[in-house]
mmCIF file of C-alpha atoms in Angstrom:
data_model
loop_
_atom_site.group_PDB
_atom_site.id
_atom_site.type_symbol
_atom_site.label_atom_id
_atom_site.label_comp_id
_atom_site.label_asym_id
_atom_site.label_seq_id
_atom_site.Cartn_x
_atom_site.Cartn_y
_atom_site.Cartn_z
ATOM 1 C CA MET I 1 0.000 0.000 0.000
ATOM 2 C CA TRP I 2 1.492 3.326 -1.066
ATOM 3 C CA ARG I 3 1.333 6.699 0.643
ATOM 4 C CA TYR I 4 -0.338 9.489 -1.307
ATOM 5 C CA THR I 5 1.915 12.441 -2.097
ATOM 6 C CA SER I 6 0.633 15.965 -2.550
ATOM 7 C CA HIS I 7 1.005 15.412 -6.306
ATOM 8 C CA ALA I 8 -1.190 12.332 -6.119
ATOM 9 C CA LEU I 9 -3.858 14.186 -4.183
ATOM 10 C CA GLU I 10 -3.682 16.983 -6.719
ATOM 11 C CA ALA I 11 -4.217 14.445 -9.496
ATOM 12 C CA TRP I 12 -7.104 12.846 -7.601
ATOM 13 C CA MET I 13 -8.827 16.187 -7.338
ATOM 14 C CA ASP I 14 -8.485 16.821 -11.086
ATOM 15 C CA LEU I 15 -11.922 15.896 -12.442
ATOM 16 C CA ARG I 16 -10.610 16.024 -15.970
ATOM 17 C CA MET I 17 -8.059 13.315 -15.184
ATOM 18 C CA LEU I 18 -10.725 11.163 -13.583
ATOM 19 C CA GLY I 19 -12.736 11.528 -16.750
ATOM 20 C CA TYR I 20 -9.762 10.314 -18.780
ATOM 21 C CA VAL I 21 -9.445 7.177 -16.662
ATOM 22 C CA VAL I 22 -13.156 6.367 -16.922
ATOM 23 C CA ALA I 23 -13.151 6.952 -20.688
ATOM 24 C CA ILE I 24 -10.172 4.602 -21.205
ATOM 25 C CA ALA I 25 -11.862 1.913 -19.098
ATOM 26 C CA GLU I 26 -15.165 2.242 -20.977
ATOM 27 C CA GLU I 27 -13.556 2.347 -24.440
ATOM 28 C CA GLY I 28 -10.986 -0.357 -23.676
ATOM 29 C CA SER I 29 -8.209 1.559 -25.409
ATOM 30 C CA VAL I 30 -6.380 4.851 -25.350
ATOM 31 C CA SER I 31 -7.151 5.454 -29.013
ATOM 32 C CA GLY I 32 -10.891 4.999 -28.528
ATOM 33 C CA ALA I 33 -10.899 7.208 -25.440
ATOM 34 C CA ALA I 34 -8.849 9.858 -27.277
ATOM 35 C CA ARG I 35 -11.414 10.015 -30.094
ATOM 36 C CA ARG I 36 -14.240 10.291 -27.571
ATOM 37 C CA LEU I 37 -12.443 13.001 -25.616
ATOM 38 C CA ARG I 38 -11.245 14.779 -28.774
ATOM 39 C CA LEU I 39 -7.607 14.492 -27.749
ATOM 40 C CA THR I 40 -4.615 13.158 -29.612
ATOM 41 C CA GLN I 41 -3.609 9.635 -28.634
ATOM 42 C CA PRO I 42 -0.058 10.674 -27.572
ATOM 43 C CA THR I 43 -1.481 13.390 -25.303
ATOM 44 C CA LEU I 44 -3.844 10.973 -23.552
ATOM 45 C CA SER I 45 -1.127 8.299 -23.243
ATOM 46 C CA ARG I 46 1.194 10.862 -21.648
ATOM 47 C CA GLN I 47 -1.505 11.944 -19.182
ATOM 48 C CA LEU I 48 -2.159 8.324 -18.194
ATOM 49 C CA ARG I 49 1.552 7.569 -17.674
ATOM 50 C CA GLU I 50 1.957 10.686 -15.536
ATOM 51 C CA LEU I 51 -1.015 9.747 -13.366
ATOM 52 C CA GLU I 52 0.299 6.199 -12.904
ATOM 53 C CA ARG I 53 3.689 7.619 -11.977
ATOM 54 C CA ARG I 54 2.175 9.894 -9.343
ATOM 55 C CA LEU I 55 0.046 7.120 -7.893
ATOM 56 C CA GLY I 56 2.903 4.651 -7.995
ATOM 57 C CA THR I 57 0.924 1.868 -9.657
ATOM 58 C CA GLU I 58 -0.338 0.761 -13.044
ATOM 59 C CA LEU I 59 -4.001 1.411 -13.710
ATOM 60 C CA PHE I 60 -4.365 -0.592 -16.924
ATOM 61 C CA ALA I 61 -2.880 -3.793 -18.308
ATOM 62 C CA ARG I 62 -2.613 -4.560 -22.015
ATOM 63 C CA GLU I 63 -4.640 -7.546 -23.222
ATOM 64 C CA GLY I 64 -4.326 -8.165 -26.939
ATOM 65 C CA ARG I 65 -5.098 -4.880 -28.640
ATOM 66 C CA GLY I 66 -7.018 -3.436 -25.713
ATOM 67 C CA LEU I 67 -6.542 -2.262 -22.148
ATOM 68 C CA THR I 68 -8.238 -3.622 -19.050
ATOM 69 C CA PRO I 69 -8.150 -1.997 -15.618
ATOM 70 C CA THR I 70 -5.866 -3.529 -13.008
ATOM 71 C CA ALA I 71 -7.183 -4.015 -9.470
ATOM 72 C CA ALA I 72 -6.011 -0.494 -8.666
ATOM 73 C CA GLY I 73 -7.547 0.746 -11.911
ATOM 74 C CA LYS I 74 -10.904 -0.864 -11.115
ATOM 75 C CA ALA I 75 -10.923 0.788 -7.694
ATOM 76 C CA LEU I 76 -10.143 4.169 -9.222
ATOM 77 C CA VAL I 77 -12.716 3.801 -12.024
ATOM 78 C CA LYS I 78 -15.409 2.815 -9.542
ATOM 79 C CA ARG I 79 -14.727 5.779 -7.285
ATOM 80 C CA ALA I 80 -14.122 8.184 -10.167
ATOM 81 C CA SER I 81 -17.501 7.349 -11.716
ATOM 82 C CA VAL I 82 -19.201 8.319 -8.457
ATOM 83 C CA VAL I 83 -17.163 11.518 -8.117
ATOM 84 C CA LEU I 84 -17.880 12.559 -11.702
ATOM 85 C CA ALA I 85 -21.592 11.874 -11.290
ATOM 86 C CA GLU I 86 -21.636 13.944 -8.093
ATOM 87 C CA ALA I 87 -19.738 16.749 -9.810
ATOM 88 C CA GLU I 88 -22.266 16.742 -12.670
ATOM 89 C CA ALA I 89 -25.114 16.796 -10.166
ATOM 90 C CA ALA I 90 -23.463 19.688 -8.328
ATOM 91 C CA LEU I 91 -23.183 21.689 -11.551
ATOM 92 C CA GLU I 92 -26.829 20.953 -12.313
ATOM 93 C CA ASP I 93 -27.793 22.119 -8.826
ATOM 94 C CA VAL I 94 -25.873 25.349 -9.377
ATOM 95 C CA ARG I 95 -27.579 25.910 -12.732
ATOM 96 C CA LEU I 96 -31.056 25.283 -11.318
ATOM 97 C CA ALA I 97 -30.414 27.445 -8.257
ATOM 98 C CA ALA I 98 -29.166 30.322 -10.426
ATOM 99 C CA GLN I 99 -32.385 30.097 -12.448
ATOM 100 C CA GLY I 100 -34.578 29.971 -9.353
ATOM 101 C CA LEU I 101 -35.718 26.407 -10.055
ATOM 102 C CA THR I 102 -34.535 24.695 -6.876
ATOM 103 C CA GLY I 103 -34.152 25.475 -3.198
ATOM 104 C CA ARG I 104 -36.575 26.256 -0.394
ATOM 105 C CA VAL I 105 -39.134 29.029 -0.113
ATOM 106 C CA THR I 106 -41.366 29.673 2.903
ATOM 107 C CA VAL I 107 -44.686 31.428 2.358
ATOM 108 C CA THR I 108 -46.902 32.774 5.124
ATOM 109 C CA PHE I 109 -50.480 33.663 4.341
ATOM 110 C CA ALA I 110 -53.752 34.890 5.735
ATOM 111 C CA GLY I 111 -56.836 32.691 5.673
ATOM 112 C CA SER I 112 -58.536 35.139 3.315
ATOM 113 C CA GLY I 113 -55.862 34.281 0.772
ATOM 114 C CA ILE I 114 -55.917 30.501 1.001
ATOM 115 C CA ASN I 115 -59.735 30.489 0.729
ATOM 116 C CA GLY I 116 -59.426 32.600 -2.413
ATOM 117 C CA PRO I 117 -57.060 32.128 -5.357
ATOM 118 C CA LEU I 118 -53.951 31.489 -3.266
ATOM 119 C CA GLY I 119 -54.646 27.789 -2.751
ATOM 120 C CA ALA I 120 -54.926 27.112 -6.485
ATOM 121 C CA ALA I 121 -51.901 29.311 -7.228
ATOM 122 C CA LEU I 122 -49.703 27.483 -4.720
ATOM 123 C CA GLY I 123 -50.866 24.136 -6.086
ATOM 124 C CA ARG I 124 -49.893 25.177 -9.583
ATOM 125 C CA LEU I 125 -46.504 26.458 -8.428
ATOM 126 C CA ARG I 126 -45.885 23.164 -6.655
ATOM 127 C CA ARG I 127 -46.489 21.322 -9.927
ATOM 128 C CA GLU I 128 -44.449 23.740 -12.047
ATOM 129 C CA LEU I 129 -41.478 23.856 -9.639
ATOM 130 C CA PRO I 130 -41.177 20.231 -8.456
ATOM 131 C CA ARG I 131 -37.604 20.699 -7.202
ATOM 132 C CA VAL I 132 -38.597 23.513 -4.849
ATOM 133 C CA ASP I 133 -39.176 22.727 -1.176
ATOM 134 C CA LEU I 134 -42.340 24.790 -0.603
ATOM 135 C CA ARG I 135 -43.153 25.461 3.040
ATOM 136 C CA LEU I 136 -46.397 27.115 4.151
ATOM 137 C CA GLU I 137 -47.430 28.763 7.391
ATOM 138 C CA GLU I 138 -50.839 30.285 8.111
ATOM 139 C CA SER I 139 -51.071 33.350 10.314
ATOM 140 C CA PHE I 140 -53.926 35.493 11.607
ATOM 141 C CA ASN I 141 -51.701 38.440 12.511
ATOM 142 C CA ASP I 142 -50.565 40.825 9.772
ATOM 143 C CA ALA I 143 -47.824 42.374 11.924
ATOM 144 C CA GLU I 144 -46.353 38.954 12.692
ATOM 145 C CA MET I 145 -46.274 38.064 8.998
ATOM 146 C CA SER I 146 -44.412 41.254 8.087
ATOM 147 C CA ASP I 147 -42.016 40.796 11.010
ATOM 148 C CA GLY I 148 -41.396 37.199 9.925
ATOM 149 C CA VAL I 149 -40.387 38.346 6.447
ATOM 150 C CA LEU I 150 -38.019 40.919 7.928
ATOM 151 C CA ASP I 151 -36.289 38.484 10.274
ATOM 152 C CA GLY I 152 -35.968 35.758 7.621
ATOM 153 C CA ARG I 153 -38.497 33.231 8.937
ATOM 154 C CA PHE I 154 -40.583 33.758 5.792
ATOM 155 C CA ASP I 155 -39.540 34.597 2.251
ATOM 156 C CA ILE I 156 -42.926 35.841 1.043
ATOM 157 C CA ALA I 157 -46.087 36.894 2.845
ATOM 158 C CA VAL I 158 -49.551 37.068 1.292
ATOM 159 C CA GLN I 159 -51.393 39.388 3.651
ATOM 160 C CA ARG I 160 -53.913 42.169 3.858
ATOM 161 C CA LEU I 161 -52.164 44.893 5.847
ATOM 162 C CA PRO I 162 -48.356 44.777 5.560
ATOM 163 C CA SER I 163 -46.193 46.871 7.875
ATOM 164 C CA ARG I 164 -45.041 50.209 6.526
ATOM 165 C CA ASP I 165 -41.346 49.482 6.675
ATOM 166 C CA ALA I 166 -38.792 50.607 4.098
ATOM 167 C CA ARG I 167 -37.114 47.224 4.408
ATOM 168 C CA LEU I 168 -40.201 45.562 2.926
ATOM 169 C CA ALA I 169 -41.305 45.557 -0.698
ATOM 170 C CA THR I 170 -45.006 45.093 -1.477
ATOM 171 C CA ARG I 171 -47.151 44.473 -4.529
ATOM 172 C CA PRO I 172 -50.992 44.468 -4.641
ATOM 173 C CA TRP I 173 -52.017 40.946 -5.544
ATOM 174 C CA TRP I 174 -55.779 40.430 -5.316
ATOM 175 C CA ASN I 175 -58.832 42.586 -4.542
ATOM 176 C CA GLN I 176 -62.109 41.398 -3.074
ATOM 177 C CA PRO I 177 -65.076 42.972 -1.235
ATOM 178 C CA LEU I 178 -65.612 42.758 2.473
ATOM 179 C CA THR I 179 -68.672 40.702 3.309
ATOM 180 C CA LEU I 180 -71.103 40.698 6.219
ATOM 181 C CA PHE I 181 -71.645 37.085 7.291
ATOM 182 C CA LEU I 182 -75.091 36.836 8.885
ATOM 183 C CA PRO I 183 -77.103 34.202 10.744
ATOM 184 C CA SER I 184 -79.367 32.735 8.074
ATOM 185 C CA ALA I 185 -82.433 33.388 10.275
ATOM 186 C CA HIS I 186 -81.678 37.112 10.649
ATOM 187 C CA PRO I 187 -83.870 39.527 8.606
ATOM 188 C CA LEU I 188 -80.773 41.158 7.086
ATOM 189 C CA ALA I 189 -79.828 37.831 5.508
ATOM 190 C CA HIS I 190 -82.874 37.865 3.238
ATOM 191 C CA ALA I 191 -82.535 41.354 1.734
ATOM 192 C CA PRO I 192 -81.352 41.490 -1.891
ATOM 193 C CA GLY I 193 -78.010 42.894 -3.045
ATOM 194 C CA PRO I 194 -75.085 44.154 -0.986
ATOM 195 C CA ALA I 195 -75.684 45.221 2.600
ATOM 196 C CA PRO I 196 -75.251 48.940 3.362
ATOM 197 C CA LEU I 197 -72.626 49.928 5.926
ATOM 198 C CA THR I 198 -75.441 51.069 8.234
ATOM 199 C CA ALA I 199 -76.377 47.378 8.615
ATOM 200 C CA LEU I 200 -73.411 47.133 11.007
ATOM 201 C CA GLY I 201 -75.504 49.000 13.554
ATOM 202 C CA ARG I 202 -78.468 46.601 13.236
ATOM 203 C CA ILE I 203 -76.791 43.443 14.529
ATOM 204 C CA PRO I 204 -74.211 42.594 17.202
ATOM 205 C CA LEU I 205 -70.770 42.045 15.689
ATOM 206 C CA ILE I 206 -68.390 39.153 16.174
ATOM 207 C CA VAL I 207 -64.867 40.546 16.037
ATOM 208 C CA TRP I 208 -61.270 39.403 16.341
ATOM 209 C CA PRO I 209 -59.693 40.126 19.741
ATOM 210 C CA ARG I 210 -57.551 43.189 19.240
ATOM 211 C CA GLU I 211 -54.504 41.545 20.816
ATOM 212 C CA ALA I 212 -54.743 38.713 18.272
ATOM 213 C CA SER I 213 -55.357 40.779 15.129
ATOM 214 C CA PRO I 214 -55.284 44.521 15.792
ATOM 215 C CA HIS I 215 -55.562 45.534 12.126
ATOM 216 C CA SER I 216 -58.686 43.478 11.467
ATOM 217 C CA HIS I 217 -60.273 44.568 14.741
ATOM 218 C CA ASP I 218 -59.627 48.261 14.051
ATOM 219 C CA GLU I 219 -60.807 47.925 10.456
ATOM 220 C CA ILE I 220 -64.265 46.825 11.586
ATOM 221 C CA LEU I 221 -64.524 49.684 14.082
ATOM 222 C CA ALA I 222 -63.436 52.133 11.362
ATOM 223 C CA LEU I 223 -66.232 50.874 9.099
ATOM 224 C CA CYS I 224 -68.757 51.446 11.882
ATOM 225 C CA ASP I 225 -67.392 54.956 12.389
ATOM 226 C CA GLN I 226 -67.660 55.580 8.635
ATOM 227 C CA ALA I 227 -71.293 54.448 8.716
ATOM 228 C CA GLY I 228 -72.026 56.626 11.755
ATOM 229 C CA VAL I 229 -73.095 53.683 13.934
ATOM 230 C CA VAL I 230 -71.996 52.549 17.373
ATOM 231 C CA PRO I 231 -70.805 48.909 17.225
ATOM 232 C CA ARG I 232 -72.227 46.323 19.611
ATOM 233 C CA ILE I 233 -69.811 43.485 20.261
ATOM 234 C CA GLY I 234 -71.676 40.176 20.431
ATOM 235 C CA ALA I 235 -68.667 37.847 20.774
ATOM 236 C CA ARG I 236 -64.994 37.402 19.855
ATOM 237 C CA GLY I 237 -63.334 34.630 17.897
ATOM 238 C CA ARG I 238 -59.690 33.821 17.183
ATOM 239 C CA SER I 239 -60.183 31.792 13.991
ATOM 240 C CA VAL I 240 -62.405 32.002 10.936
ATOM 241 C CA GLN I 241 -64.036 28.682 11.839
ATOM 242 C CA THR I 242 -64.883 29.925 15.338
ATOM 243 C CA VAL I 243 -66.241 33.220 14.046
ATOM 244 C CA LEU I 244 -68.492 31.481 11.518
ATOM 245 C CA ALA I 245 -69.679 28.995 14.153
ATOM 246 C CA LEU I 246 -70.675 31.914 16.397
ATOM 247 C CA VAL I 247 -72.496 33.549 13.471
ATOM 248 C CA ALA I 248 -74.393 30.313 12.774
ATOM 249 C CA ALA I 249 -75.301 30.105 16.484
ATOM 250 C CA GLY I 250 -76.905 33.559 16.294
ATOM 251 C CA PHE I 251 -74.374 35.576 18.319
ATOM 252 C CA GLY I 252 -74.202 38.233 15.618
ATOM 253 C CA GLY I 253 -72.702 39.082 12.228
ATOM 254 C CA ALA I 254 -69.051 39.137 11.183
ATOM 255 C CA VAL I 255 -67.192 41.315 8.694
ATOM 256 C CA MET I 256 -64.555 39.327 6.812
ATOM 257 C CA PRO I 257 -63.125 39.105 3.283
ATOM 258 C CA ASP I 258 -65.587 37.653 0.796
ATOM 259 C CA SER I 259 -63.348 34.650 0.027
ATOM 260 C CA HIS I 260 -64.407 33.056 3.330
ATOM 261 C CA ARG I 261 -67.781 32.281 1.765
ATOM 262 C CA ALA I 262 -65.963 29.320 0.164
ATOM 263 C CA LEU I 263 -66.200 27.591 3.568
ATOM 264 C CA ARG I 264 -70.012 27.352 3.096
ATOM 265 C CA ARG I 265 -70.877 27.217 6.787
ATOM 266 C CA VAL I 266 -74.417 25.898 7.353
ATOM 267 C CA GLY I 267 -76.588 28.534 9.015
ATOM 268 C CA VAL I 268 -74.543 31.436 7.659
ATOM 269 C CA THR I 269 -75.589 33.735 4.794
ATOM 270 C CA PRO I 270 -72.999 36.133 3.286
ATOM 271 C CA ARG I 271 -73.858 39.580 1.909
ATOM 272 C CA PRO I 272 -71.134 41.811 0.418
ATOM 273 C CA LEU I 273 -70.781 45.162 2.183
ATOM 274 C CA ALA I 274 -71.527 47.973 -0.237
ATOM 275 C CA GLY I 275 -68.607 50.231 -1.093
ATOM 276 C CA THR I 276 -65.951 48.135 0.626
ATOM 277 C CA ASN I 277 -62.870 46.495 -0.774
ATOM 278 C CA THR I 278 -59.824 44.760 0.666
ATOM 279 C CA THR I 279 -56.514 43.946 -0.978
ATOM 280 C CA LEU I 280 -54.095 41.087 -0.489
ATOM 281 C CA TYR I 281 -50.446 42.038 -0.944
ATOM 282 C CA LEU I 282 -47.339 40.093 -1.794
ATOM 283 C CA VAL I 283 -44.642 41.082 0.696
ATOM 284 C CA TRP I 284 -40.919 40.296 0.526
ATOM 285 C CA ARG I 285 -37.639 41.748 1.700
ATOM 286 C CA ALA I 286 -36.517 44.806 -0.240
ATOM 287 C CA GLY I 287 -33.254 44.087 -1.999
ATOM 288 C CA GLU I 288 -33.890 40.317 -2.028
ATOM 289 C CA THR I 289 -31.268 38.594 -4.206
ATOM 290 C CA ASP I 290 -32.390 34.952 -4.120
ATOM 291 C CA PRO I 291 -33.415 33.987 -7.697
ATOM 292 C CA LEU I 292 -35.933 31.466 -6.331
ATOM 293 C CA VAL I 293 -37.770 34.113 -4.297
ATOM 294 C CA HIS I 294 -37.859 36.384 -7.359
ATOM 295 C CA ARG I 295 -39.188 33.602 -9.599
ATOM 296 C CA PHE I 296 -41.738 32.481 -7.023
ATOM 297 C CA ARG I 297 -42.956 36.023 -6.388
ATOM 298 C CA ASP I 298 -43.238 36.931 -10.062
ATOM 299 C CA THR I 299 -44.973 33.660 -10.939
ATOM 300 C CA LEU I 300 -47.377 34.075 -8.026
ATOM 301 C CA ALA I 301 -48.134 37.634 -9.173
ATOM 302 C CA GLY I 302 -49.082 36.319 -12.597
ATOM 303 C CA LEU I 303 -51.531 33.802 -11.129
ATOM 304 C CA ALA I 304 -53.721 36.263 -9.206
ATOM 305 C CA GLY I 305 -57.449 35.723 -9.531
#
């Protein structure tokens, strides 16, 4: 057993040389390998002799008109094939990463997005970018989503009310009306067309606790102020499912984005609120350089409903 010199290690790390050895073994001759590699036969023979000299052992034995690997040659060919395949895979990974076709992206979203076009858009992106590790996290708090993008927990947020921070970039993604979700037995549920804002003063309201979602809570109170009515709080809920269950039980009405009607809660009738509109935004870090985040964001923007 020989000791590797620095020259031998240098030769081992030369992927080109490993490719020469594999080509000679597969072709069974220096001449055949030289044609395949587009080298002259003397050049390839010289490279092989130099490698054998550095390693201190013969890699090929002549049999008739061809060459067959020695025991040492077989060991090198076996290992070299693996190394070359890994090197090719590494180059492919680099190419895909540079094009934004591989890697991991974490998306946080509001329920009003996933019940609208976001679910279908993410499903399509998952099919179109199969090499991407797509991670999803739902949140009910707009401030937490924006903060998560800033501190790197999330790459993209799909949210209603992003923080006003110069370190964040935003793009309007999808518009929808706000809707008053009513108990089906309530008289307001049977009137035609959108409900006027003054309807907010004719039924107790089920709201988000302010500590859980301050933006949504304050938005409802601002609508009441705009309508000139004093809100009556009938109950509070921390999830869309809870809020709709309380509506169905007759505790009051709830103002939420229209996309939540997709949940089709029994005992609940939705009526759009006249003159209202809410926007979902794509949010990411300003100055983001990751090609995958750019591709994902731009593709998602093109899939808005």
